[in-house]
Amino acid sequence: MNKKELLEGMRGLVSDRVILAMFRVPRELFVPDDLRSKAYEDTPLPIGYGQTISAPHMVAIMCSLLDLQEGMIVLEVGGGSGYHAAVIADLIGAQGHVYSIERIPGLVAQARSNLELAGIKNVTMIQGDGSIGLPEHAPYDRISVAAAAPNVPEPFKQQLKIEGKMVLPVGRGYQELLLVTRKNGFSVEQKMGVAFVPLVGEKGFKE
Ligand code: SAM
């Protein structure tokens, strides 16, 4: 499959803005060299350290659910290769900023270099345990979590702005993708069954 076939195939399932952003971000720069020929197959790919870059349709669905707008401040938990952060960064534009936290130092280094090669400037990759969020830059307009948590971690709720939205996979074994919206309280919508690597950390699963 090529990029055009992959992205055109998502029309109607996700927003057109997300499809356009994914046309602009070169996924091939975020996968290992020997897997570049598979960059536009709709599948997760290994990125080392037992981790994966999520499948393109999953990145598209999560970005679409978040309704990302110009100028937003976004927390991404589970930065991996930096690709998902790059797509978010494109959608929020130069006035917006993504703080992406990743627990594995080798992946942080790799993601920083991938983002630099792709010319993406509005992402800060941070090494640490993202299961407690990232209080330094809170509150966030949006939170995007790319690893499955046992439940919705309390720090994520506290670090979300009023009117903010968060998307995250939750579950042990079977996982559900949740869209959480903060108004007076929190509303939780179950969107679909998913399969993510576990969120490992203080408010996640134990190592
Ligand atoms: N968004 C990534 C991308 O575009 O390549 C893919 C993320 S991968 C599915 C999930 C990532 O979450 C892994 O890289 C893993 O190391 C990371 N992770 C797991 N627990 C974490 C935690 N507590 N804090 C930060 N990152 C974590």
XYZ file of N, CA, C and O and ligand atoms in Angstrom:
855
model
N 0.846 -1.201 0.000
C 0.000 0.000 0.000
C 0.880 1.249 0.000
O 1.951 1.245 0.608
N 0.439 2.308 -0.711
C 1.206 3.554 -0.625
C 0.453 4.564 0.248
O -0.661 4.319 0.692
N 1.116 5.720 0.458
C 0.573 6.711 1.390
C -0.825 7.169 0.966
O -1.736 7.275 1.786
N -0.968 7.440 -0.335
C -2.244 7.963 -0.839
C -3.364 6.934 -0.604
O -4.436 7.283 -0.115
N -3.087 5.667 -0.961
C -4.111 4.630 -0.779
C -4.495 4.500 0.695
O -5.677 4.413 1.044
N -3.461 4.510 1.546
C -3.709 4.365 2.980
C -4.599 5.496 3.498
O -5.612 5.261 4.157
N -4.217 6.730 3.179
C -4.908 7.879 3.768
C -6.268 8.124 3.116
O -7.238 8.448 3.805
N -6.350 7.924 1.802
C -7.661 8.086 1.143
C -8.651 7.047 1.674
O -9.847 7.306 1.763
N -8.131 5.883 2.046
C -8.979 4.808 2.584
C -9.613 5.178 3.920
O -10.524 4.504 4.380
N -9.099 6.219 4.564
C -9.646 6.616 5.883
C -10.724 7.682 5.770
O -11.286 8.093 6.774
N -10.973 8.155 4.538
C -11.988 9.222 4.376
C -13.344 8.749 4.875
O -13.745 7.620 4.624
N -14.004 9.624 5.625
C -15.306 9.257 6.185
C -15.186 8.664 7.578
O -16.114 8.737 8.360
N -14.019 8.075 7.881
C -13.830 7.465 9.215
C -13.247 8.468 10.198
O -13.509 8.411 11.394
N -12.401 9.360 9.681
C -11.748 10.367 10.539
C -11.883 11.716 9.848
O -12.269 11.790 8.681
N -11.505 12.798 10.551
C -11.736 14.116 9.951
C -10.765 14.368 8.789
O -9.637 13.850 8.773
N -11.205 15.186 7.832
C -10.358 15.520 6.681
C -9.096 16.252 7.131
O -8.033 16.096 6.543
N -9.213 17.069 8.191
C -8.028 17.793 8.706
C -6.951 16.807 9.135
O -5.765 17.034 8.937
N -7.374 15.704 9.776
C -6.403 14.705 10.244
C -5.742 14.022 9.039
O -4.525 13.814 9.010
N -6.535 13.721 8.028
C -5.971 13.077 6.830
C -4.933 14.001 6.184
O -3.833 13.571 5.826
N -5.260 15.287 6.089
C -4.304 16.238 5.499
C -3.019 16.319 6.309
O -1.913 16.351 5.756
N -3.159 16.327 7.636
C -1.971 16.389 8.497
C -1.115 15.143 8.273
O 0.121 15.222 8.191
N -1.758 13.991 8.149
C -0.995 12.751 7.971
C -0.349 12.672 6.586
O 0.663 11.995 6.417
N -0.909 13.397 5.609
C -0.231 13.516 4.306
C 1.078 14.292 4.481
O 2.074 14.023 3.825
N 1.049 15.289 5.372
C 2.227 16.163 5.520
C 3.333 15.528 6.365
O 4.494 15.888 6.202
N 2.986 14.622 7.275
C 4.016 14.075 8.178
C 4.576 12.773 7.588
O 3.827 11.822 7.353
N 5.888 12.718 7.357
C 6.487 11.537 6.720
C 6.707 10.381 7.708
O 7.700 10.338 8.425
N 5.749 9.427 7.763
C 5.878 8.305 8.722
C 7.162 7.501 8.492
O 7.707 6.911 9.417
N 7.643 7.514 7.229
C 8.845 6.718 6.935
C 10.061 7.187 7.737
O 11.002 6.422 7.948
N 10.044 8.445 8.199
C 11.176 8.952 8.990
C 11.094 8.513 10.450
O 12.020 8.738 11.223
N 9.974 7.901 10.838
C 9.770 7.539 12.246
C 9.840 6.031 12.470
O 9.631 5.571 13.581
N 10.108 5.257 11.392
C 10.221 3.802 11.552
C 11.678 3.412 11.299
O 12.420 4.150 10.632
N 12.131 2.267 11.824
C 13.516 1.849 11.575
C 13.798 1.722 10.074
O 12.893 1.371 9.300
N 15.043 2.014 9.678
C 15.419 2.019 8.254
C 14.956 0.759 7.508
O 14.442 0.843 6.396
N 15.144 -0.415 8.149
C 14.819 -1.659 7.444
C 13.307 -1.891 7.317
O 12.895 -2.854 6.663
N 12.499 -1.020 7.912
C 11.036 -1.194 7.805
C 10.382 -0.074 7.001
O 9.162 0.022 6.931
N 11.242 0.753 6.372
C 10.674 1.912 5.647
C 9.682 1.526 4.569
O 8.710 2.239 4.334
N 9.921 0.376 3.942
C 9.015 -0.035 2.853
C 7.615 -0.343 3.409
O 6.651 -0.431 2.660
N 7.532 -0.557 4.720
C 6.227 -0.877 5.338
C 5.582 0.345 6.007
O 4.548 0.231 6.668
N 6.176 1.519 5.821
C 5.720 2.710 6.567
C 4.259 3.049 6.285
O 3.590 3.627 7.138
N 3.746 2.701 5.110
C 2.354 3.050 4.780
C 1.439 1.834 4.732
O 0.392 1.852 4.099
N 1.879 0.772 5.455
C 0.938 -0.324 5.711
C 0.225 0.025 7.011
O 0.830 0.612 7.908
N -1.047 -0.316 7.088
C -1.831 0.104 8.260
C -1.622 -0.865 9.418
O -2.519 -1.603 9.814
N -0.396 -0.839 9.942
C -0.057 -1.775 11.001
C 0.955 -1.139 11.961
O 1.740 -0.275 11.549
N 0.926 -1.575 13.251
C 1.996 -1.124 14.151
C 3.312 -1.745 13.688
O 3.313 -2.812 13.067
N 4.425 -1.097 13.968
C 5.738 -1.645 13.589
C 6.673 -1.543 14.803
O 6.558 -0.600 15.595
N 7.606 -2.514 14.932
C 8.542 -2.450 16.063
C 9.501 -1.268 15.937
O 9.984 -0.971 14.836
N 9.760 -0.593 17.063
C 10.711 0.537 17.040
C 11.869 0.303 18.024
O 12.606 1.217 18.364
N 11.988 -0.955 18.491
C 13.055 -1.281 19.440
C 12.538 -1.240 20.870
O 11.437 -0.745 21.127
N 13.311 -1.816 21.787
C 13.000 -1.831 23.231
C 11.643 -2.520 23.512
O 10.988 -2.213 24.502
N 11.218 -3.389 22.598
C 9.944 -4.100 22.787
C 8.722 -3.222 22.567
O 7.610 -3.602 22.945
N 8.891 -2.064 21.945
C 7.780 -1.114 21.770
C 7.424 -0.985 20.293
O 8.150 -1.470 19.427
N 6.303 -0.322 20.017
C 5.836 -0.187 18.632
C 5.386 1.245 18.344
O 4.981 1.974 19.247
N 5.454 1.597 17.067
C 4.784 2.804 16.566
C 3.354 2.343 16.245
O 3.160 1.300 15.612
N 2.360 3.098 16.705
C 0.965 2.664 16.516
C 0.600 2.616 15.029
O 1.208 3.314 14.208
N -0.417 1.829 14.705
C -0.904 1.756 13.320
C -1.461 3.122 12.904
O -2.069 3.822 13.726
N -1.293 3.507 11.642
C -1.798 4.804 11.182
C -3.274 5.052 11.488
O -3.641 6.144 11.909
N -4.138 4.015 11.311
C -5.569 4.279 11.556
C -5.807 4.633 13.024
O -6.703 5.408 13.338
N -4.994 4.070 13.929
C -5.181 4.354 15.367
C -4.775 5.796 15.681
O -5.461 6.497 16.434
N -3.667 6.243 15.076
C -3.236 7.638 15.256
C -4.337 8.562 14.714
O -4.719 9.553 15.352
N -4.867 8.213 13.558
C -5.903 9.043 12.914
C -7.160 9.105 13.776
O -7.732 10.188 13.984
N -7.591 7.965 14.299
C -8.819 7.933 15.117
C -8.616 8.746 16.395
O -9.466 9.558 16.776
N -7.468 8.556 17.046
C -7.235 9.268 18.317
C -7.163 10.785 18.085
O -7.721 11.573 18.852
N -6.489 11.190 17.004
C -6.393 12.636 16.706
C -7.773 13.188 16.356
O -8.127 14.298 16.745
N -8.546 12.410 15.629
C -9.858 12.868 15.208
C -10.781 13.027 16.428
O -11.493 14.028 16.556
N -10.749 12.054 17.353
C -11.589 12.128 18.557
C -11.244 13.351 19.399
O -12.112 13.937 20.042
N -9.966 13.740 19.389
C -9.553 14.859 20.244
C -9.953 16.222 19.690
O -9.866 17.221 20.394
N -10.361 16.278 18.415
C -10.769 17.553 17.820
C -9.698 18.624 18.096
O -9.966 19.650 18.729
N -8.496 18.354 17.607
C -7.341 19.236 17.872
C -7.455 20.517 17.057
O -7.755 20.478 15.863
N -7.224 21.652 17.727
C -7.351 22.958 17.054
C -6.063 23.753 17.194
O -5.277 23.519 18.125
N -5.885 24.706 16.271
C -4.697 25.580 16.269
C -4.466 26.176 17.651
O -5.420 26.619 18.302
N -3.215 26.188 18.090
C -2.837 26.894 19.313
C -2.990 26.089 20.595
O -2.686 26.605 21.672
N -3.450 24.845 20.489
C -3.666 24.070 21.728
C -2.353 23.595 22.356
O -1.345 23.414 21.667
N -2.425 23.383 23.669
C -1.304 22.795 24.409
C -1.710 21.357 24.730
O -2.759 21.116 25.341
N -0.875 20.401 24.280
C -1.251 18.987 24.337
C -0.187 18.185 25.079
O 1.014 18.376 24.859
N -0.644 17.276 25.930
C 0.248 16.296 26.547
C 0.068 14.972 25.831
O -1.065 14.497 25.685
N 1.181 14.391 25.362
C 1.131 13.019 24.857
C 1.896 12.127 25.831
O 3.030 12.451 26.206
N 1.288 11.027 26.223
C 1.960 10.076 27.117
C 2.290 8.831 26.297
O 1.396 8.230 25.694
N 3.575 8.470 26.260
C 4.017 7.332 25.453
C 4.479 7.811 24.095
O 3.895 7.498 23.059
N 5.556 8.572 24.100
C 6.032 9.255 22.883
C 6.579 8.327 21.809
O 6.504 8.634 20.623
N 7.149 7.183 22.213
C 7.676 6.193 21.259
C 8.582 6.807 20.213
O 9.596 7.433 20.522
N 8.183 6.658 18.957
C 8.995 7.139 17.833
C 8.880 8.652 17.604
O 9.643 9.226 16.835
N 7.843 9.267 18.201
C 7.597 10.700 17.952
C 6.591 10.947 16.843
O 6.184 12.095 16.607
N 6.140 9.879 16.149
C 5.248 10.083 14.988
C 3.878 10.669 15.380
O 3.417 11.646 14.780
N 3.268 10.070 16.383
C 1.935 10.529 16.788
C 2.021 11.987 17.262
O 1.173 12.818 16.905
N 3.083 12.297 18.002
C 3.298 13.687 18.458
C 3.439 14.617 17.257
O 2.944 15.755 17.267
N 4.099 14.135 16.208
C 4.311 14.955 15.013
C 2.986 15.264 14.315
O 2.769 16.385 13.827
N 2.095 14.281 14.276
C 0.785 14.511 13.640
C -0.028 15.511 14.482
O -0.632 16.448 13.949
N 0.016 15.331 15.809
C -0.681 16.292 16.696
C -0.102 17.690 16.473
O -0.833 18.680 16.351
N 1.229 17.764 16.421
C 1.920 19.056 16.263
C 1.476 19.763 14.983
O 1.278 20.981 14.958
N 1.318 18.994 13.917
C 0.862 19.580 12.655
C -0.556 20.152 12.826
O -0.861 21.254 12.356
N -1.404 19.420 13.526
C -2.807 19.833 13.674
C -2.971 21.068 14.555
O -3.927 21.829 14.380
N -2.067 21.264 15.512
C -2.224 22.421 16.414
C -1.409 23.620 15.939
O -1.528 24.708 16.514
N -0.584 23.418 14.923
C 0.126 24.532 14.292
C 1.242 25.102 15.152
O 1.452 24.704 16.296
N 1.933 26.100 14.576
C 3.134 26.659 15.211
C 2.834 27.358 16.530
O 3.709 27.484 17.392
N 1.582 27.821 16.700
C 1.231 28.486 17.971
C 0.916 27.472 19.075
O 0.827 27.842 20.251
N 0.746 26.232 18.696
C 0.462 25.190 19.687
C 1.739 24.478 20.098
O 2.804 24.691 19.498
N 1.623 23.630 21.140
C 2.815 22.889 21.559
C 2.430 21.518 22.110
O 1.426 21.387 22.809
N 3.251 20.518 21.769
C 3.075 19.167 22.304
C 4.196 18.871 23.287
O 5.378 19.031 22.940
N 3.828 18.458 24.497
C 4.791 17.902 25.444
C 4.573 16.398 25.414
O 3.476 15.933 25.740
N 5.608 15.664 24.974
C 5.466 14.225 24.846
C 6.407 13.547 25.822
O 7.614 13.804 25.812
N 5.841 12.690 26.674
C 6.670 12.028 27.687
C 6.791 10.538 27.376
O 5.805 9.891 27.012
N 8.014 10.037 27.463
C 8.335 8.644 27.124
C 9.279 8.117 28.205
O 10.213 8.801 28.598
N 9.001 6.868 28.682
C 9.809 6.378 29.810
C 11.163 5.794 29.393
O 12.079 5.725 30.197
N 11.304 5.358 28.143
C 12.546 4.670 27.741
C 13.521 5.685 27.129
O 13.253 6.258 26.059
N 14.676 5.918 27.800
C 15.600 6.959 27.319
C 16.038 6.780 25.857
O 16.122 7.762 25.114
N 16.278 5.531 25.429
C 16.721 5.299 24.044
C 15.676 5.754 23.039
O 16.010 6.242 21.948
N 14.402 5.584 23.386
C 13.331 6.010 22.471
C 13.207 7.530 22.451
O 12.902 8.119 21.409
N 13.456 8.161 23.606
C 13.406 9.627 23.653
C 14.453 10.193 22.686
O 14.150 11.097 21.878
N 15.645 9.642 22.729
C 16.729 10.111 21.852
C 16.347 9.908 20.383
O 16.521 10.801 19.542
N 15.808 8.710 20.103
C 15.399 8.376 18.733
C 14.291 9.327 18.256
O 14.335 9.828 17.128
N 13.315 9.559 19.117
C 12.184 10.426 18.742
C 12.671 11.857 18.488
O 12.234 12.497 17.527
N 13.581 12.334 19.344
C 14.095 13.702 19.131
C 14.759 13.799 17.771
O 14.569 14.771 17.042
N 15.545 12.791 17.429
C 16.246 12.839 16.144
C 15.251 12.702 14.978
O 15.365 13.402 13.961
N 14.228 11.852 15.128
C 13.211 11.711 14.069
C 12.479 13.039 13.843
O 12.245 13.451 12.696
N 12.111 13.701 14.945
C 11.360 14.966 14.846
C 12.212 16.044 14.190
O 11.728 16.844 13.382
N 13.509 16.037 14.524
C 14.403 17.038 13.930
C 14.521 16.811 12.420
O 14.394 17.744 11.629
N 14.698 15.528 12.050
C 14.787 15.193 10.610
C 13.521 15.596 9.855
O 13.581 16.038 8.701
N 12.386 15.456 10.524
C 11.102 15.795 9.884
C 10.822 17.296 9.946
O 9.810 17.755 9.416
N 11.698 18.040 10.623
C 11.557 19.500 10.667
C 10.433 19.968 11.579
O 9.882 21.055 11.387
N 10.095 19.140 12.578
C 8.988 19.512 13.481
C 9.540 20.167 14.739
O 10.361 19.599 15.444
N 9.083 21.404 14.974
C 9.709 22.225 16.027
C 8.836 22.413 17.264
O 9.335 22.821 18.303
N 7.544 22.135 17.170
C 6.669 22.427 18.315
C 6.339 21.189 19.149
O 5.225 21.034 19.638
N 7.344 20.298 19.280
C 7.218 19.134 20.167
C 8.415 19.126 21.101
O 9.553 19.258 20.658
N 8.154 18.977 22.412
C 9.242 18.767 23.365
C 9.124 17.335 23.869
O 8.084 16.954 24.416
N 10.175 16.528 23.636
C 10.195 15.135 24.113
C 10.864 15.116 25.479
O 11.972 15.637 25.632
N 10.201 14.499 26.431
C 10.693 14.483 27.807
C 10.782 13.040 28.279
O 9.877 12.243 28.009
N 11.872 12.699 28.979
C 11.999 11.341 29.504
C 11.413 11.296 30.924
O 11.728 12.166 31.754
N 10.548 10.321 31.181
C 10.018 10.194 32.532
C 8.813 9.278 32.579
O 8.423 8.694 31.564
N 8.244 9.175 33.779
C 7.051 8.351 33.993
C 5.799 9.186 33.720
O 5.363 9.952 34.574
N 5.236 9.008 32.563
C 4.048 9.779 32.169
C 2.768 9.298 32.817
O 1.723 9.899 32.612
N 2.822 8.213 33.636
C 1.581 7.770 34.290
C 1.135 8.780 35.344
O -0.011 8.746 35.774
N 2.040 9.680 35.722
C 1.646 10.754 36.648
C 1.453 12.073 35.884
O 1.408 13.154 36.474
N 1.346 11.960 34.559
C 1.172 13.153 33.726
C 2.455 13.962 33.691
O 3.566 13.417 33.827
N 2.305 15.265 33.503
C 3.465 16.162 33.441
C 3.020 17.490 34.040
O 2.613 18.411 33.330
N 3.048 17.569 35.392
C 2.462 18.735 36.063
C 3.119 20.058 35.669
O 2.445 21.089 35.659
N 4.413 20.024 35.320
C 5.148 21.262 35.006
C 4.461 22.131 33.963
O 4.564 23.358 33.996
N 3.840 21.517 32.975
C 3.265 22.298 31.877
C 1.734 22.292 31.877
O 1.111 22.776 30.943
N 1.142 21.705 32.913
C -0.328 21.617 32.998
C -0.918 23.010 33.283
O -0.209 23.870 33.814
N -2.200 23.246 32.985
C -3.162 22.298 32.438
C -3.081 22.217 30.906
O -2.575 23.124 30.256
N -3.623 21.127 30.390
C -3.574 20.855 28.948
C -4.974 20.957 28.327
O -5.964 20.582 28.956
N -4.996 21.420 27.080
C -6.262 21.420 26.322
C -6.657 19.995 25.958
O -7.847 19.674 25.869
N -5.634 19.186 25.677
C -5.873 17.817 25.246
C -4.792 16.910 25.839
O -3.637 17.339 25.961
N -5.171 15.655 26.137
C -4.193 14.641 26.563
C -4.421 13.399 25.704
O -5.559 12.929 25.558
N -3.330 12.901 25.113
C -3.394 11.726 24.252
C -2.473 10.665 24.846
O -1.279 10.909 25.017
N -3.029 9.515 25.173
C -2.246 8.479 25.858
C -2.123 7.270 24.936
O -3.134 6.729 24.476
N -0.876 6.846 24.683
C -0.637 5.782 23.706
C -0.201 4.480 24.359
O 0.431 3.640 23.718
N -0.520 4.297 25.639
C -0.230 3.035 26.327
C -1.408 2.778 27.270
O -1.993 3.725 27.809
N -1.743 1.485 27.471
C -2.975 1.153 28.197
C -2.799 1.236 29.701
O -1.886 0.625 30.271
N -3.686 1.981 30.347
C -3.652 2.168 31.794
C -4.666 1.225 32.453
O -5.632 0.809 31.813
N -4.481 0.899 33.754
C -5.460 0.046 34.444
C -6.799 0.762 34.634
O -7.845 0.132 34.709
N -6.756 2.100 34.712
C -7.968 2.926 34.852
C -7.581 4.333 34.397
O -6.474 4.516 33.902
N -8.474 5.309 34.554
C -8.097 6.672 34.148
C -7.280 7.286 35.298
O -7.836 7.568 36.359
N -5.960 7.474 35.117
C -5.152 7.971 36.231
C -5.614 9.354 36.701
O -5.876 10.242 35.883
N -5.717 9.505 38.016
C -6.192 10.757 38.617
C -5.380 11.975 38.144
O -5.955 13.027 37.839
N -4.031 11.879 38.050
C -3.270 13.063 37.620
C -3.674 13.560 36.228
O -3.634 14.764 35.959
N -4.085 12.639 35.341
C -4.504 13.072 33.995
C -5.747 13.954 34.117
O -5.880 14.966 33.441
N -6.662 13.540 34.995
C -7.907 14.319 35.179
C -7.572 15.703 35.723
O -8.101 16.707 35.257
N -6.670 15.724 36.711
C -6.336 17.010 37.338
C -5.617 17.943 36.361
O -5.706 19.159 36.477
N -4.870 17.362 35.408
C -4.059 18.190 34.504
C -4.797 18.584 33.226
O -4.223 19.209 32.331
N -6.069 18.198 33.130
C -6.872 18.538 31.948
C -7.652 19.823 32.217
O -8.269 19.968 33.273
N -7.628 20.755 31.247
C -8.401 21.997 31.414
C -9.897 21.692 31.439
O -10.335 20.694 30.866
N -10.677 22.614 32.006
C -12.139 22.540 31.875
C -12.423 22.678 30.376
O -11.787 23.491 29.702
N -13.345 21.891 29.873
C -13.657 21.801 28.426
C -12.604 20.982 27.675
O -12.674 20.854 26.456
N -11.606 20.466 28.401
C -10.555 19.677 27.749
C -11.013 18.258 27.428
O -12.017 17.785 27.958
N -10.264 17.603 26.551
C -10.580 16.221 26.158
C -9.335 15.360 26.270
O -8.218 15.840 25.986
N -9.563 14.104 26.601
C -8.438 13.162 26.715
C -8.856 11.844 26.082
O -10.018 11.433 26.205
N -7.916 11.215 25.367
C -8.205 9.914 24.779
C -7.179 8.926 25.321
O -5.987 9.236 25.393
N -7.665 7.769 25.794
C -6.722 6.791 26.352
C -7.303 5.376 26.332
O -8.515 5.206 26.470
N -6.398 4.386 26.117
C -6.828 3.000 26.224
C -6.767 2.560 27.678
O -5.801 2.865 28.375
N -7.810 1.846 28.127
C -7.868 1.390 29.514
C -8.236 -0.090 29.533
O -9.140 -0.517 28.809
N -7.522 -0.837 30.365
C -7.906 -2.237 30.565
C -6.729 -3.157 30.760
O -5.609 -2.845 30.359
N -7.027 -4.291 31.390
C -6.040 -5.369 31.555
C -6.511 -6.467 30.614
O -7.639 -6.931 30.750
N -5.669 -6.899 29.695
C -6.123 -7.881 28.688
C -6.961 -7.151 27.657
O -6.441 -6.500 26.771
N -8.319 -7.211 27.801
C -9.164 -6.458 26.875
C -9.071 -4.973 27.216
O -9.197 -4.576 28.378
N -8.832 -4.157 26.197
C -8.731 -2.703 26.423
C -9.796 -1.960 25.617
O -10.131 -2.360 24.506
N -10.256 -0.886 26.204
C -11.253 -0.038 25.548
C -10.641 1.353 25.362
O -9.976 1.866 26.275
N -10.850 1.930 24.188
C -10.389 3.308 23.976
C -11.470 4.250 24.522
O -12.622 4.195 24.088
N -11.064 5.093 25.487
C -12.024 6.014 26.122
C -11.780 7.438 25.667
O -10.623 7.856 25.502
N -12.873 8.169 25.489
C -12.787 9.613 25.277
C -13.380 10.260 26.525
O -14.560 10.058 26.839
N -12.527 11.005 27.240
C -12.954 11.636 28.494
C -13.035 13.137 28.257
O -12.073 13.738 27.761
N -14.173 13.738 28.589
C -14.343 15.187 28.424
C -14.585 15.803 29.798
O -15.378 15.282 30.578
N -13.858 16.890 30.077
C -14.034 17.560 31.362
C -14.976 18.747 31.199
O -14.702 19.649 30.411
N -16.066 18.753 31.940
C -16.937 19.952 31.984
C -17.058 20.294 33.457
O -16.060 20.643 34.067
N -18.270 20.191 34.044
C -18.356 20.344 35.500
C -17.719 19.120 36.156
O -16.962 19.208 37.103
N -18.032 17.974 35.597
C -17.379 16.729 36.015
C -16.672 16.139 34.809
O -16.237 16.879 33.919
N -16.610 14.808 34.748
C -15.956 14.138 33.626
C -16.960 13.206 32.966
O -17.609 12.415 33.654
N -17.098 13.316 31.631
C -17.921 12.329 30.945
C -16.989 11.345 30.234
O -15.930 11.741 29.736
N -17.375 10.096 30.241
C -16.520 9.048 29.657
C -17.308 8.312 28.582
O -18.389 7.794 28.847
N -16.763 8.304 27.360
C -17.400 7.552 26.270
C -16.489 6.402 25.863
O -15.292 6.613 25.653
N -17.058 5.215 25.714
C -16.283 4.057 25.245
C -16.347 4.056 23.726
O -17.434 4.057 23.156
N -15.208 4.056 23.080
C -15.195 4.200 21.618
C -14.985 2.890 20.866
O -15.620 2.638 19.861
N -14.022 2.061 21.288
C -13.742 0.819 20.551
C -12.751 -0.047 21.326
O -12.022 0.461 22.186
N -12.709 -1.315 21.023
C -11.701 -2.206 21.594
C -10.360 -1.975 20.901
O -10.325 -1.755 19.680
N -9.274 -1.982 21.668
C -7.945 -1.693 21.107
C -6.898 -2.594 21.753
O -7.189 -3.273 22.741
N -5.661 -2.575 21.204
C -4.560 -3.356 21.786
C -3.313 -2.481 21.833
O -2.696 -2.218 20.791
N -2.990 -2.012 23.011
C -1.800 -1.161 23.206
C -0.837 -1.838 24.175
O -1.253 -2.687 24.979
N 0.431 -1.419 24.147
C 1.381 -1.862 25.170
C 0.954 -1.208 26.495
O 0.284 -0.178 26.499
N 1.346 -1.826 27.624
C 0.904 -1.267 28.910
C 1.602 0.033 29.291
O 2.764 0.254 28.944
N 0.859 0.875 30.003
C 1.428 2.062 30.638
C 2.095 1.549 31.914
O 1.413 1.049 32.814
N 3.425 1.664 31.963
C 4.175 1.098 33.088
C 4.638 2.251 33.964
O 5.364 3.136 33.500
N 4.212 2.255 35.237
C 4.656 3.337 36.102
C 3.812 3.447 37.349
O 2.937 2.609 37.604
N 4.056 4.524 38.087
C 3.419 4.714 39.396
C 1.890 4.585 39.346
O 1.291 3.948 40.196
N 1.260 5.216 38.362
C -0.207 5.152 38.256
C -0.642 4.211 37.135
O -1.797 4.226 36.703
N 0.320 3.428 36.644
C 0.019 2.459 35.596
C 0.193 1.050 36.112
O -0.122 0.775 37.266
N 0.696 0.159 35.268
C 0.983 -1.200 35.683
C 2.386 -1.255 36.265
O 3.251 -0.485 35.856
N 2.596 -2.207 37.176
C 3.933 -2.372 37.748
C 4.806 -3.107 36.738
O 4.330 -3.929 35.970
N 6.120 -2.804 36.755
C 7.056 -3.389 35.781
C 7.177 -4.906 35.975
O 7.124 -5.367 37.104
N 3.011 7.320 20.180
C 4.089 6.428 19.795
C 4.543 6.652 18.376
O 3.979 7.472 17.672
O 5.507 5.988 17.994
C 3.782 4.990 20.022
C 3.689 4.668 21.446
S 3.867 3.011 21.910
C 2.371 2.284 21.370
C 3.645 3.242 23.664
C 4.809 3.889 24.348
O 4.449 4.159 25.694
C 6.069 3.042 24.425
O 7.116 3.695 23.770
C 6.328 2.895 25.919
O 7.700 2.885 26.268
C 5.627 4.119 26.463
N 5.282 4.062 27.881
C 4.795 3.037 28.613
N 4.610 3.426 29.890
C 4.976 4.735 29.958
C 5.010 5.695 30.999
N 4.642 5.419 32.252
N 5.445 6.935 30.719
C 5.835 7.276 29.457
N 5.832 6.398 28.432
C 5.401 5.143 28.679
